[in-house]
Short mmCIF file of C-alpha atoms in Angstrom, two decimals:
data_model
loop_
_atom_site.label_atom_id
_atom_site.label_comp_id
_atom_site.label_asym_id
_atom_site.label_seq_id
_atom_site.Cartn_x
_atom_site.Cartn_y
_atom_site.Cartn_z
CA MET A 257 -52.73 12.91 -15.01
CA THR A 258 -50.61 15.44 -16.85
CA GLU A 259 -47.85 14.75 -19.36
CA VAL A 260 -44.67 16.70 -18.61
CA HIS A 261 -42.01 16.26 -21.28
CA GLN A 262 -38.52 17.73 -21.44
CA VAL A 263 -36.90 19.10 -24.59
CA LEU A 264 -33.14 19.46 -25.10
CA VAL A 265 -31.10 20.62 -28.07
CA GLY A 266 -28.56 17.80 -27.78
CA ALA A 267 -28.30 14.73 -25.55
CA GLY A 268 -25.28 12.63 -24.61
CA GLN A 269 -24.72 9.60 -22.42
CA THR A 270 -22.55 11.51 -19.93
CA ASP A 271 -23.67 15.05 -20.78
CA ALA A 272 -24.42 17.15 -17.67
CA ILE A 273 -27.71 18.63 -18.92
CA THR A 274 -28.99 15.23 -20.12
CA ASN A 275 -28.19 13.86 -16.68
CA MET A 276 -30.12 16.70 -15.04
CA ALA A 277 -33.12 15.91 -17.28
CA ARG A 278 -32.84 12.23 -16.31
CA SER A 279 -32.87 13.16 -12.61
CA LEU A 280 -35.98 15.30 -13.07
CA GLN A 281 -37.72 12.65 -15.15
CA SER A 282 -38.09 10.26 -12.23
CA SER A 283 -39.84 12.98 -10.17
CA LEU A 284 -41.98 14.13 -13.08
CA ARG A 285 -43.27 10.62 -13.67
CA SER A 286 -45.17 10.91 -10.38
CA LEU A 287 -47.47 13.34 -12.24
CA GLY A 288 -47.93 11.26 -15.38
CA PRO A 289 -46.03 10.23 -18.52
CA SER A 290 -42.71 12.05 -18.87
CA GLU A 291 -40.20 11.60 -21.69
CA ILE A 292 -37.03 13.38 -22.79
CA PHE A 293 -36.74 14.59 -26.40
CA ALA A 294 -33.71 16.07 -28.17
CA GLN A 295 -32.99 17.34 -31.65
CA HIS A 296 -29.48 15.87 -31.60
CA PRO A 297 -29.38 12.76 -29.40
CA ALA A 298 -26.04 10.94 -29.52
CA PRO A 299 -26.34 7.49 -31.17
CA GLU A 300 -25.50 5.63 -27.94
CA VAL A 301 -28.28 7.37 -25.98
CA THR A 302 -31.29 5.07 -25.66
CA ASP A 303 -33.45 6.88 -23.11
CA VAL A 304 -33.88 10.09 -25.13
CA GLN A 305 -36.18 10.25 -28.16
CA HIS A 306 -35.71 12.37 -31.26
CA LEU A 307 -37.73 15.57 -31.19
CA SER A 308 -39.52 14.54 -34.41
CA SER A 309 -41.27 11.79 -32.42
CA PHE A 310 -42.82 14.25 -29.95
CA PRO A 311 -46.52 13.24 -29.64
CA LYS A 312 -48.65 15.56 -31.78
CA ASN A 313 -52.04 15.40 -30.08
CA PRO A 314 -52.01 15.07 -26.32
CA SER A 315 -54.96 13.21 -24.86
CA ARG A 316 -54.65 15.22 -21.64
CA GLY A 317 -53.02 18.38 -20.28
CA ARG A 318 -49.36 18.76 -21.12
CA ILE A 319 -46.37 20.87 -20.07
CA VAL A 320 -43.11 21.20 -22.00
CA ILE A 321 -39.87 21.88 -20.10
CA PHE A 322 -37.15 23.35 -22.32
CA HIS A 323 -33.52 23.06 -21.20
CA ALA A 324 -31.82 26.02 -22.89
CA SER A 325 -28.10 25.67 -23.53
CA GLY A 326 -27.68 26.62 -27.19
CA GLY A 327 -29.45 27.58 -30.38
CA ASP A 328 -31.15 25.33 -32.91
CA PRO A 329 -33.68 26.41 -35.57
CA GLU A 330 -35.67 23.14 -35.42
CA VAL A 331 -36.05 23.21 -31.64
CA PHE A 332 -37.01 26.87 -31.78
CA LYS A 333 -39.63 26.20 -34.46
CA PHE A 334 -41.02 23.36 -32.37
CA LEU A 335 -41.27 25.55 -29.25
CA GLN A 336 -42.74 28.47 -31.20
CA ASN A 337 -45.48 26.30 -32.65
CA SER A 338 -46.22 24.45 -29.42
CA SER A 339 -49.49 25.36 -27.72
CA ASP A 340 -48.44 23.69 -24.45
CA PRO A 341 -47.38 25.77 -21.43
CA LEU A 342 -43.62 26.19 -21.66
CA VAL A 343 -41.23 26.03 -18.69
CA LEU A 344 -37.66 27.22 -19.20
CA ILE A 345 -34.65 25.80 -17.37
CA PHE A 346 -31.72 28.00 -18.29
CA HIS A 347 -28.22 26.50 -18.13
CA ASN A 348 -26.63 29.48 -19.91
CA ILE A 349 -25.23 29.77 -23.41
CA ALA A 350 -21.53 30.43 -23.99
CA PRO A 351 -20.84 33.95 -25.26
CA PRO A 352 -20.62 33.65 -29.09
CA GLU A 353 -17.71 36.09 -29.38
CA LEU A 354 -15.44 33.57 -27.60
CA PHE A 355 -15.96 31.12 -30.49
CA GLU A 356 -15.87 33.65 -33.32
CA ASN A 357 -12.19 33.20 -34.14
CA PHE A 358 -12.21 29.41 -33.78
CA ALA A 359 -15.56 28.15 -35.06
CA PRO A 360 -17.78 30.76 -36.72
CA ASP A 361 -20.56 28.21 -37.34
CA ARG A 362 -20.76 27.40 -33.64
CA ALA A 363 -20.59 31.10 -32.79
CA ALA A 364 -23.58 31.66 -35.11
CA LEU A 365 -25.56 28.93 -33.33
CA LEU A 366 -24.74 30.38 -29.92
CA ARG A 367 -25.79 33.85 -31.08
CA GLN A 368 -28.96 32.32 -32.42
CA GLY A 369 -29.56 30.66 -29.02
CA TRP A 370 -29.59 34.04 -27.29
CA GLU A 371 -31.91 35.49 -29.95
CA GLU A 372 -34.29 32.54 -29.65
CA LEU A 373 -34.43 32.97 -25.88
CA SER A 374 -35.51 36.60 -26.35
CA PHE A 375 -38.25 35.58 -28.77
CA LEU A 376 -39.51 32.81 -26.47
CA ARG A 377 -39.83 35.17 -23.50
CA GLU A 378 -43.56 35.81 -24.02
CA LYS A 379 -44.35 32.10 -24.26
CA ILE A 380 -42.59 31.02 -21.07
CA VAL A 381 -44.88 30.50 -18.08
CA LEU A 382 -42.10 29.70 -15.61
CA SER A 383 -38.39 30.58 -15.81
CA ILE A 384 -35.89 28.60 -13.78
CA ALA A 385 -32.14 29.37 -13.74
CA ASP A 386 -29.68 26.96 -12.18
CA SER A 387 -27.51 29.74 -10.74
CA LYS A 388 -27.80 33.38 -9.68
CA TYR A 389 -25.48 34.29 -12.51
CA ASN A 390 -27.76 32.58 -15.05
CA ALA A 391 -30.75 34.41 -13.59
CA GLN A 392 -28.92 37.73 -14.08
CA CYS A 393 -28.19 36.77 -17.71
CA LEU A 394 -31.89 36.07 -18.29
CA GLU A 395 -32.86 39.38 -16.67
CA LYS A 396 -30.60 41.19 -19.11
CA ILE A 397 -32.76 39.92 -22.00
CA GLY A 398 -36.02 40.92 -20.36
CA TYR A 399 -37.02 37.88 -18.31
CA GLN A 400 -38.69 38.53 -14.97
CA ASN A 401 -39.64 36.51 -11.88
CA ILE A 402 -36.86 33.99 -12.40
CA VAL A 403 -36.59 31.20 -9.86
CA VAL A 404 -33.04 30.15 -9.00
CA LEU A 405 -33.03 26.40 -8.46
CA GLN A 406 -30.42 23.76 -9.21
CA ALA A 407 -33.11 21.49 -10.66
CA GLY A 408 -31.78 18.01 -11.34
CA VAL A 409 -28.24 18.76 -10.14
CA GLN A 410 -26.70 15.72 -8.42
CA PRO A 411 -23.13 16.48 -7.32
CA ASN A 412 -22.72 13.04 -5.76
CA ARG A 413 -24.05 11.09 -8.76
CA LEU A 414 -20.63 9.51 -9.41
CA HIS A 415 -20.24 8.06 -5.92
CA LYS A 416 -22.23 4.97 -6.84
CA TYR A 417 -19.76 4.08 -9.61
CA GLU A 418 -16.89 1.77 -8.79
CA SER A 419 -13.36 2.68 -9.84
CA ASP A 420 -12.30 1.55 -13.28
CA ILE A 421 -9.42 -0.92 -13.10
CA GLU A 422 -7.83 0.17 -16.38
CA MET A 423 -7.96 3.83 -15.36
CA THR A 424 -6.47 3.01 -11.96
CA ARG A 425 -3.60 1.22 -13.69
CA LEU A 426 -3.10 4.06 -16.16
CA LEU A 427 -2.92 6.58 -13.32
CA GLU A 428 -0.48 4.42 -11.36
CA ARG A 429 1.70 4.07 -14.43
CA GLU A 430 1.51 7.57 -15.89
CA THR A 431 1.06 9.95 -12.96
CA VAL A 432 2.74 10.92 -9.74
CA ASP A 433 1.02 12.38 -6.70
CA PRO A 434 -0.40 14.96 -6.26
CA LEU A 435 -2.83 14.80 -9.17
CA LEU A 436 -4.41 18.04 -10.36
CA LEU A 437 -7.68 17.47 -12.20
CA TYR A 438 -9.63 19.50 -14.76
CA VAL A 439 -13.00 18.30 -16.11
CA GLY A 440 -14.72 20.27 -18.87
CA GLN A 441 -15.14 20.67 -22.60
CA ALA A 442 -12.25 21.49 -24.91
CA ALA A 443 -13.51 24.98 -25.76
CA PRO A 444 -11.77 28.35 -26.07
CA HIS A 445 -13.30 29.85 -22.90
CA LYS A 446 -12.15 26.89 -20.78
CA ARG A 447 -8.51 27.88 -21.39
CA PRO A 448 -6.86 24.45 -20.90
CA GLU A 449 -3.55 25.89 -22.11
CA VAL A 450 -3.29 28.00 -18.93
CA LEU A 451 -3.28 24.75 -16.94
CA VAL A 452 -0.57 23.24 -19.14
CA GLN A 453 1.49 26.41 -18.69
CA MET A 454 0.87 26.19 -14.93
CA GLN A 455 2.15 22.59 -14.93
CA TYR A 456 5.20 23.82 -16.86
CA LEU A 457 5.93 26.44 -14.19
CA LEU A 458 5.35 23.95 -11.36
CA THR A 459 7.74 21.37 -12.80
CA HIS A 460 10.34 23.56 -14.52
CA HIS A 461 10.44 26.82 -12.52
CA ILE A 462 9.27 25.88 -9.02
CA GLY A 463 10.65 22.34 -8.95
CA ARG A 464 7.48 20.56 -7.90
CA THR A 465 6.45 17.07 -8.95
CA THR A 466 2.79 17.16 -9.90
CA SER A 467 0.54 15.54 -12.53
CA LEU A 468 -2.25 17.18 -14.46
CA ALA A 469 -5.21 15.29 -15.94
CA LEU A 470 -7.52 17.06 -18.40
CA VAL A 471 -10.85 15.37 -19.03
CA GLY A 472 -13.78 16.28 -21.26
CA PRO A 473 -15.37 16.05 -24.69
CA PRO A 474 -13.43 17.56 -27.61
CA THR A 475 -15.97 20.26 -28.48
CA LEU A 476 -13.26 22.03 -30.47
CA PRO A 477 -10.50 19.40 -30.75
CA GLN A 478 -7.85 21.90 -31.87
CA ILE A 479 -8.01 23.63 -28.45
CA ASN A 480 -6.75 20.56 -26.59
CA ALA A 481 -4.55 19.44 -29.47
CA ALA A 482 -2.69 22.78 -29.34
CA ALA A 483 -2.40 22.63 -25.53
CA LEU A 484 -1.05 19.10 -25.82
CA GLU A 485 1.44 20.17 -28.46
CA GLN A 486 2.59 23.03 -26.23
CA ALA A 487 3.11 20.54 -23.40
CA ARG A 488 5.24 18.43 -25.75
CA ARG A 489 7.30 21.33 -27.04
CA LEU A 490 7.92 22.67 -23.53
CA ARG A 491 8.64 19.12 -22.33
CA VAL A 492 6.09 19.38 -19.56
CA PRO A 493 5.93 16.07 -17.71
CA GLY A 494 2.77 14.51 -16.32
CA CYS A 495 0.14 16.09 -18.60
CA LEU A 496 -2.60 13.59 -19.45
CA PHE A 497 -5.27 14.52 -21.99
CA LEU A 498 -7.90 11.85 -21.43
CA GLY A 499 -10.84 13.05 -23.57
CA GLN A 500 -14.38 11.99 -22.72
CA LEU A 501 -14.60 9.28 -20.06
CA THR A 502 -17.17 6.88 -18.69
CA GLU A 503 -18.68 7.49 -15.26
CA ASN A 504 -16.50 4.75 -13.73
CA GLN A 505 -13.33 6.28 -15.20
CA LEU A 506 -14.32 9.76 -14.05
CA ALA A 507 -15.14 8.52 -10.54
CA THR A 508 -11.65 6.92 -10.43
CA LEU A 509 -10.05 10.28 -11.22
CA TYR A 510 -12.08 12.17 -8.63
CA ARG A 511 -11.03 9.60 -6.01
CA LYS A 512 -7.38 10.07 -6.91
CA ALA A 513 -7.22 13.87 -7.38
CA SER A 514 -5.81 16.24 -4.77
CA ILE A 515 -6.99 19.51 -6.32
CA PHE A 516 -9.63 20.38 -8.92
CA ILE A 517 -8.44 23.22 -11.10
CA THR A 518 -10.06 25.26 -13.85
CA ALA A 519 -8.98 28.37 -15.75
CA SER A 520 -12.42 28.77 -17.34
CA THR A 521 -13.66 32.30 -17.95
CA HIS A 522 -17.33 31.43 -18.44
CA GLU A 523 -19.51 28.98 -16.53
CA GLY A 524 -23.26 28.99 -15.95
CA LEU A 525 -22.97 26.72 -12.91
CA CYS A 526 -20.01 24.32 -13.42
CA LEU A 527 -21.18 20.88 -12.40
CA PRO A 528 -17.66 19.36 -12.33
CA VAL A 529 -16.77 21.80 -9.53
CA LEU A 530 -19.73 20.52 -7.50
CA GLU A 531 -18.77 16.92 -8.26
CA ALA A 532 -15.20 17.61 -7.08
CA MET A 533 -16.55 19.20 -3.89
CA SER A 534 -18.66 16.10 -3.22
CA PHE A 535 -15.44 14.05 -3.28
CA GLY A 536 -13.82 16.47 -0.80
CA ILE A 537 -11.47 17.99 -3.37
CA PRO A 538 -10.57 21.68 -2.95
CA VAL A 539 -11.02 23.88 -6.01
CA ILE A 540 -8.85 26.54 -7.64
CA ALA A 541 -10.66 28.74 -10.17
CA ARG A 542 -11.00 32.21 -11.56
CA ASN A 543 -13.40 34.68 -10.02
CA ALA A 544 -15.53 34.70 -13.19
CA ALA A 545 -19.19 34.21 -14.18
CA ALA A 546 -21.00 31.73 -11.86
CA LEU A 547 -17.80 30.28 -10.37
CA PRO A 548 -17.68 32.46 -7.21
CA ASP A 549 -21.29 31.49 -6.40
CA THR A 550 -20.72 27.80 -7.04
CA ILE A 551 -17.41 27.61 -5.19
CA GLY A 552 -18.17 29.92 -2.26
CA ASN A 553 -15.66 29.20 0.50
CA THR A 554 -14.58 25.80 -0.75
CA GLY A 555 -11.53 26.84 -2.72
CA ILE A 556 -9.21 29.55 -3.94
CA LEU A 557 -10.71 32.14 -6.25
CA LEU A 558 -8.05 33.89 -8.29
CA PRO A 559 -8.61 37.14 -10.20
CA GLU A 560 -10.63 36.87 -13.41
CA LYS A 561 -7.55 37.28 -15.61
CA ALA A 562 -5.13 35.24 -13.50
CA GLY A 563 -2.35 33.64 -15.51
CA PRO A 564 -0.34 30.43 -14.98
CA GLU A 565 1.98 32.03 -12.40
CA LEU A 566 -0.88 32.65 -9.96
CA PHE A 567 -2.40 29.23 -10.67
CA ALA A 568 0.94 27.52 -9.97
CA GLU A 569 1.40 29.41 -6.72
CA ALA A 570 -2.18 28.65 -5.63
CA VAL A 571 -1.43 24.94 -6.14
CA CYS A 572 1.71 25.24 -4.00
CA GLU A 573 -0.25 27.06 -1.30
CA LEU A 574 -2.86 24.29 -1.10
CA LEU A 575 -0.25 21.52 -1.14
CA ASP A 576 1.87 23.19 1.56
CA ASN A 577 -1.04 24.19 3.75
CA PRO A 578 -2.81 20.96 4.78
CA ARG A 579 -5.02 22.88 7.22
CA LEU A 580 -6.42 25.03 4.41
CA HIS A 581 -6.71 21.97 2.13
CA GLN A 582 -8.72 20.18 4.80
CA ARG A 583 -10.87 23.22 5.50
CA PHE A 584 -11.84 23.51 1.82
CA ALA A 585 -12.42 19.76 1.56
CA LYS A 586 -14.80 19.74 4.55
CA GLN A 587 -16.60 22.87 3.38
CA GLY A 588 -16.93 21.35 -0.10
CA LEU A 589 -18.58 18.23 1.28
CA ARG A 590 -21.03 20.40 3.24
CA THR A 591 -21.81 22.71 0.29
CA SER A 592 -22.28 19.90 -2.23
CA ALA A 593 -24.66 18.16 0.20
CA GLU A 594 -26.88 21.26 0.06
CA TYR A 595 -27.47 20.51 -3.63
CA SER A 596 -29.05 17.17 -2.82
CA ILE A 597 -31.49 15.97 -5.46
CA GLU A 598 -34.12 15.22 -2.81
CA LYS A 599 -34.24 18.87 -1.72
CA THR A 600 -34.22 20.39 -5.19
CA ALA A 601 -36.67 17.84 -6.62
CA ALA A 602 -39.29 18.74 -3.98
CA SER A 603 -38.97 22.47 -4.76
CA PHE A 604 -39.02 21.77 -8.49
CA MET A 605 -42.17 19.65 -8.28
CA ASN A 606 -43.92 22.39 -6.27
CA LEU A 607 -43.09 24.86 -9.05
CA ILE A 608 -44.39 22.50 -11.75
CA LYS A 609 -47.58 21.83 -9.79
CA GLY A 610 -48.06 25.61 -9.67
CA VAL A 611 -48.09 25.67 -13.49
CA LEU A 612 -50.74 22.94 -13.74
CA MET B 184 -8.01 33.91 -45.90
CA ALA B 185 -9.59 34.84 -42.62
CA SER B 186 -7.12 34.22 -39.83
CA SER B 187 -8.26 32.17 -36.89
CA ALA B 188 -7.26 31.97 -33.24
CA LYS B 189 -6.46 35.64 -33.10
CA PRO B 190 -5.31 36.78 -29.70
CA ASN B 191 -8.21 38.45 -28.01
CA GLN B 192 -7.48 41.47 -25.85
CA ASN B 193 -9.89 40.11 -23.25
CA ASP B 194 -7.82 36.96 -22.99
CA LYS B 195 -4.72 38.83 -21.92
CA GLN B 196 -3.56 37.47 -18.64
CA ASP B 197 -3.04 39.58 -15.60
CA SER B 198 0.72 39.24 -15.67
CA ASP B 199 1.60 42.55 -14.06
CA THR B 200 0.13 42.47 -10.60
CA PHE B 201 -2.17 40.33 -8.53
CA SER B 202 -4.44 42.65 -6.65
CA LEU B 203 -7.71 41.35 -5.38
CA PRO B 204 -10.18 44.09 -4.61
CA ASP B 205 -10.38 44.79 -0.87
CA SER B 206 -14.06 43.84 -0.91
CA ALA B 207 -13.15 40.34 -2.13
CA LEU B 208 -10.57 39.90 0.62
CA ASN B 209 -13.00 41.18 3.24
CA THR B 210 -15.67 38.63 2.30
CA GLN B 211 -13.20 35.71 2.55
CA PRO B 212 -12.43 34.03 5.88
CA LYS B 213 -9.13 35.30 7.32
CA GLU B 214 -7.28 32.06 6.58
CA VAL B 215 -8.29 32.24 2.91
CA ALA B 216 -7.52 35.94 2.62
CA ASP B 217 -4.07 35.28 4.14
CA ALA B 218 -3.48 32.49 1.61
CA LEU B 219 -4.39 34.81 -1.25
CA ARG B 220 -1.94 37.43 0.04
CA ARG B 221 0.81 34.82 0.32
CA ILE B 222 0.14 33.64 -3.24
CA SER B 223 0.38 37.20 -4.50
CA GLU B 224 3.57 37.92 -2.54
CA THR B 225 5.30 34.72 -3.66
CA VAL B 226 4.57 35.41 -7.33
CA GLU B 227 5.96 38.91 -6.84
CA LYS B 228 9.10 37.52 -5.16
CA ARG B 229 9.67 35.02 -7.96
CA ARG B 230 9.38 37.80 -10.50
CA LEU B 231 11.85 40.00 -8.63
CA SER B 232 14.34 37.18 -8.16
CA GLY B 233 14.18 36.29 -11.85
CA ASP B 234 12.59 32.86 -11.32
CA TYR B 235 9.83 34.19 -13.51
CA PRO B 236 11.49 36.23 -16.27
CA GLU B 237 9.69 39.40 -17.29
CA GLY B 238 6.87 38.73 -19.76
CA LEU B 239 6.95 34.95 -19.19
CA GLU B 240 3.16 34.57 -19.21
CA ASP B 241 2.78 36.61 -22.39
CA GLN B 242 5.50 34.54 -24.02
CA LEU B 243 3.76 31.29 -23.07
CA ASP B 244 0.44 32.64 -24.32
CA ARG B 245 1.94 33.71 -27.67
CA HIS B 246 3.61 30.30 -28.00
CA TYR B 247 0.26 28.54 -27.52
CA ARG B 248 -1.54 30.76 -30.01
CA GLN B 249 1.15 30.18 -32.58
CA ILE B 250 0.70 26.42 -32.18
CA LEU B 251 -3.09 26.81 -32.31
CA LYS B 252 -2.84 28.57 -35.67
CA GLY B 253 -1.01 25.53 -37.01
CA PHE B 254 -3.84 23.26 -35.88
CA ASP B 255 -6.40 25.09 -37.93
CA VAL B 256 -6.47 23.09 -41.12
CA ASP B 257 -7.30 25.25 -44.10
CA ASP B 258 -11.02 24.97 -43.51
CA THR B 259 -11.38 28.38 -41.91
CA GLU B 260 -12.96 29.85 -45.01
CA MET B 261 -15.36 26.95 -45.22
CA GLN B 262 -16.27 27.31 -41.56
CA SER B 263 -16.80 30.99 -42.05
CA LEU B 264 -19.05 30.28 -45.05
CA GLN B 265 -21.05 27.75 -43.06
CA GLY B 266 -21.26 30.19 -40.17
CA ALA B 267 -22.66 32.81 -42.52
CA LEU B 268 -25.24 30.30 -43.80
CA HIS B 269 -26.26 29.39 -40.23
CA HIS B 270 -26.62 33.06 -39.45
CA LEU B 271 -28.71 33.58 -42.58
CA ARG B 272 -30.94 30.66 -41.62
CA SER B 273 -31.44 31.98 -38.12
CA ALA B 274 -32.41 35.33 -39.58
CA THR B 275 -34.89 33.75 -42.01
CA ASN B 276 -36.99 31.89 -39.48
CA PHE B 277 -39.98 34.09 -40.29
CA ASN B 278 -42.89 34.10 -37.93
CA ALA B 279 -45.40 36.76 -37.00
CA SER B 280 -44.64 36.06 -33.35
CA HIS B 281 -41.10 37.38 -33.92
CA ILE B 282 -42.51 40.86 -34.38
CA GLU B 283 -42.10 42.47 -31.00
CA VAL B 284 -45.41 43.68 -29.54
CA TRP B 285 -44.18 44.11 -26.00
CA SER B 286 -43.77 47.57 -24.54
CA PRO B 287 -43.13 48.70 -20.97
CA ASN B 288 -46.17 50.99 -21.38
CA PRO B 289 -49.34 48.86 -20.90
CA LEU B 290 -51.43 51.10 -23.21
CA LYS B 291 -48.86 50.90 -26.02
CA ARG B 292 -48.59 47.16 -25.45
CA LEU B 293 -52.36 46.83 -25.91
CA ILE B 294 -52.31 48.93 -29.11
CA HIS B 295 -49.40 46.90 -30.55
CA ARG B 296 -51.24 43.65 -29.86
CA LEU B 297 -54.49 44.97 -31.30
CA LEU B 298 -52.76 46.15 -34.49
CA ALA B 299 -51.00 42.80 -34.80
CA LYS B 300 -54.33 40.98 -34.57
CA LEU B 301 -56.05 43.27 -37.06
CA THR B 302 -53.34 42.83 -39.70
CA VAL B 303 -52.57 39.16 -39.06
CA ARG B 304 -53.87 37.96 -42.47
CA GLN B 305 -51.76 40.48 -44.41
CA THR B 306 -48.69 39.83 -42.26
CA ARG B 307 -48.96 36.06 -42.81
CA GLY B 308 -49.34 36.59 -46.58
CA VAL B 309 -46.19 38.68 -46.78
CA LEU B 310 -44.26 36.25 -44.55
CA LEU B 311 -45.33 33.27 -46.68
CA GLN B 312 -44.03 34.90 -49.85
CA ILE B 313 -40.73 35.80 -48.19
CA GLU B 314 -40.44 32.28 -46.76
CA GLN B 315 -40.89 30.69 -50.19
CA TYR B 316 -38.22 32.95 -51.63
CA THR B 317 -35.73 32.31 -48.81
CA ASP B 318 -36.30 28.54 -48.98
CA ALA B 319 -35.26 28.61 -52.62
CA LEU B 320 -32.29 30.83 -51.78
CA ASP B 321 -31.28 28.57 -48.91
CA ASN B 322 -31.34 25.50 -51.19
CA LEU B 323 -29.21 27.26 -53.74
CA LEU B 324 -26.61 28.41 -51.18
CA ASN B 325 -26.52 24.98 -49.59
CA GLN B 326 -25.77 23.36 -52.94
CA ILE B 327 -23.01 25.87 -53.65
CA ILE B 328 -21.39 25.27 -50.23
CA GLU B 329 -21.64 21.48 -50.56
CA SER B 330 -20.01 21.56 -53.99
CA THR B 331 -17.25 23.86 -52.74
CA GLN B 332 -16.69 21.64 -49.68
CA GLU B 333 -16.43 18.50 -51.80
CA ALA B 334 -13.93 20.19 -54.06
CA THR B 335 -11.86 21.47 -51.10
CA SER B 336 -11.94 18.10 -49.30
CA ALA B 337 -10.74 16.28 -52.39
CA GLU B 338 -7.94 18.82 -52.76
CA GLN B 339 -6.77 18.64 -49.13
CA GLY B 340 -7.45 14.95 -48.42
CA GLN B 341 -9.43 15.86 -45.27
CA GLY B 342 -10.42 12.24 -44.74
CA LEU B 343 -7.20 11.98 -42.76
CA PHE B 344 -8.60 14.34 -40.14
CA SER B 345 -12.03 12.79 -39.87
CA ASN B 346 -11.37 11.14 -36.54
CA ARG B 347 -9.40 13.90 -34.97
CA SER B 348 -10.46 13.33 -31.38
CA ASP B 349 -9.28 9.75 -31.57
CA LEU B 350 -5.99 10.91 -33.04
CA GLU B 351 -5.66 13.48 -30.29
CA ARG B 352 -6.19 10.84 -27.62
CA ARG B 353 -3.68 8.42 -29.10
CA LEU B 354 -1.19 11.25 -29.47
CA SER B 355 -1.71 12.32 -25.88
CA THR B 356 -0.84 8.90 -24.52
CA ALA B 357 2.18 8.54 -26.79
CA LEU B 358 3.49 12.04 -26.09
CA ASP B 359 2.95 11.73 -22.40
CA ARG B 360 4.97 8.53 -22.29
CA LEU B 361 7.65 10.34 -24.27
CA SER B 362 7.70 13.15 -21.71
CA LEU B 363 8.10 10.67 -18.87
CA LEU B 364 10.95 8.96 -20.69
CA GLU B 365 12.64 12.31 -21.32
CA GLU B 366 12.29 13.16 -17.66
CA LYS B 367 13.81 9.84 -16.61
CA ILE B 368 16.74 10.39 -18.98
CA ASN B 369 17.25 13.93 -17.64
CA ASN B 370 17.15 12.65 -14.05
CA SER B 371 19.65 9.90 -14.75
CA GLN B 372 21.99 12.41 -16.43
CA THR B 373 21.79 14.69 -13.37
CA LEU B 374 22.70 11.79 -11.10
#
C-alpha cells in the first residue's frame, strides 16, 4: 500500500483543477490512501484538506502529486522540504506581464510561480503536462522527458447534471436565440470586452439578433465590470454577465448555447472548450497558446490578434452555414470523447506505478 | 500615482487585415479554409462599404480602456505596494537548494554538487542569519502596509466595495433588463 496525495495551491467547489484532482483521487485510491490538500481551500469545499494538516510521518511509502497553476510561498516551502517523490502535473501559469497593469500583487505571485517551478525541477521525478503547449512551456525552463496527458480531464462531467429551472427561466426571459456562450475567469488575458464589442457589431452594425452569456469567477472583478459598463454605454442588447455558476446552471447554459466563443490570448488547455465540444457546440477562438491543439478541427480559429469585427463575422458564418455548424458539432463530440477519463486514468495510473 | 490598465501594445487588435498564414489554411479542411476566406472577405467588404468605419475596433478598445480606468478605485498604489512586498517575500525564501548546482557539463555538475556538500554548514549559517534579518524586515514592512491600508480605507470608505462581485452581478441583471427595455422602446418607435 502506498499513499499518494495531491497538493494544490487553491481549491474551489467548481474549480477545473480541483475537479481534475477529484477525478484522479478515485483512481489513486486503488493504490492506497489518497487525499487532496490545498493551501487556500474555499470555505465551501469539504473534500479538500488544508495543507497544514498534511500527515508528517508516513507509515509507508508515499508520493506527492503537485498540481502547478500559480505561485505560493507556503506550498513551495512544503514541497522543498518534502522528502517524498514529487510528481508534477502542470496546468500552466498565466504570464505575469498580463496582470502587471491591473493587479501587481497577483502578477508577483504568478512570477513567483514560474520561479518556483524552476527551483523544483531537480526534485520532480515525473513531469506531466496536460497539453503540448504546456509541455513546451516546461521545456523552456529546463524540464525534460515531459509526458503529455490530460490527467483527470472529464469534458462530459456536466452531462450528469440536470438543467436548473431558475436558469432556464432566466434564459427564456432574458435571451433570444442564438445564444453565444463564454465560460472563463474575468481576467485581463481572457478579453471579455472583445466579445461585448462583437455583440455590439452583431446587433448594431450587422443587424443580427443574438444573445451573449459570459460565465466565470470574478478573478479581477473590474475586468467584467468595465465590459458590462461598455455594454450599457453602447446599449448592447442581450449581454448577460452571470458570474460563477453551479454545475446545474452551467449545464443548462451548455444545453442552450449555439456557439462557444472565447477571445482569450492565453490558455494552458481550456477545459470549457472541451466541455462545449462534449455538448456538440462549435467553438470560435483565437489561434493562441494551447487553443489550436485543444480545438483542432472542431471550430473556427481566428488570427491571434483578431478583433471584434472578425469574431462577429465568424459568428455569422457559423449561423448561416448549418453544414459547417454540424460538421464542427460532430467533430467536437468525437474529439471530446477521446479525452475520456477511463482512457487517461489508465495511462496516468501506469505512470504513477512506474514511480513506485 | 501609478496608472493602471494601460493599453498594451501586444493587445492591439488586428484591425487592418485578416491574413491567415498559408500554412494555417493548408492544414484546415477545405470547407473550413473556405469559411475563413469568406469571413475575411466579408469584413473587408464591410470596411469598404463604410459599415465598419475606419478605426472602429481601435475606438471600441480605447472606449473600454477608458471605462476600465474608472473602475480602478484608488487602491492602485496599495496594490503596487503589496505586489512589491509579495515580490520581496518570494525573493527571501532562502534555502541552500535554491543555489543552482546543475550544469549541462556532467563534470562541472559533479564539482558544483561536491562543493555544495563540502560547504553546507557554512552556507546554512549564512542563510540562517539572513533569514532572521529578513523576517524582522518583513514584519516591519507588513506593519507599515497594514497601517497605511487602514488609513486609506478609512479615508475612502472602501467597505462599500467589499462585495464587488455581488454588486457586479446585481448590476448586470438590472442593466441587461434596461437594455432589453430600451430595445423594445426603439423597436416600437420604428414601427
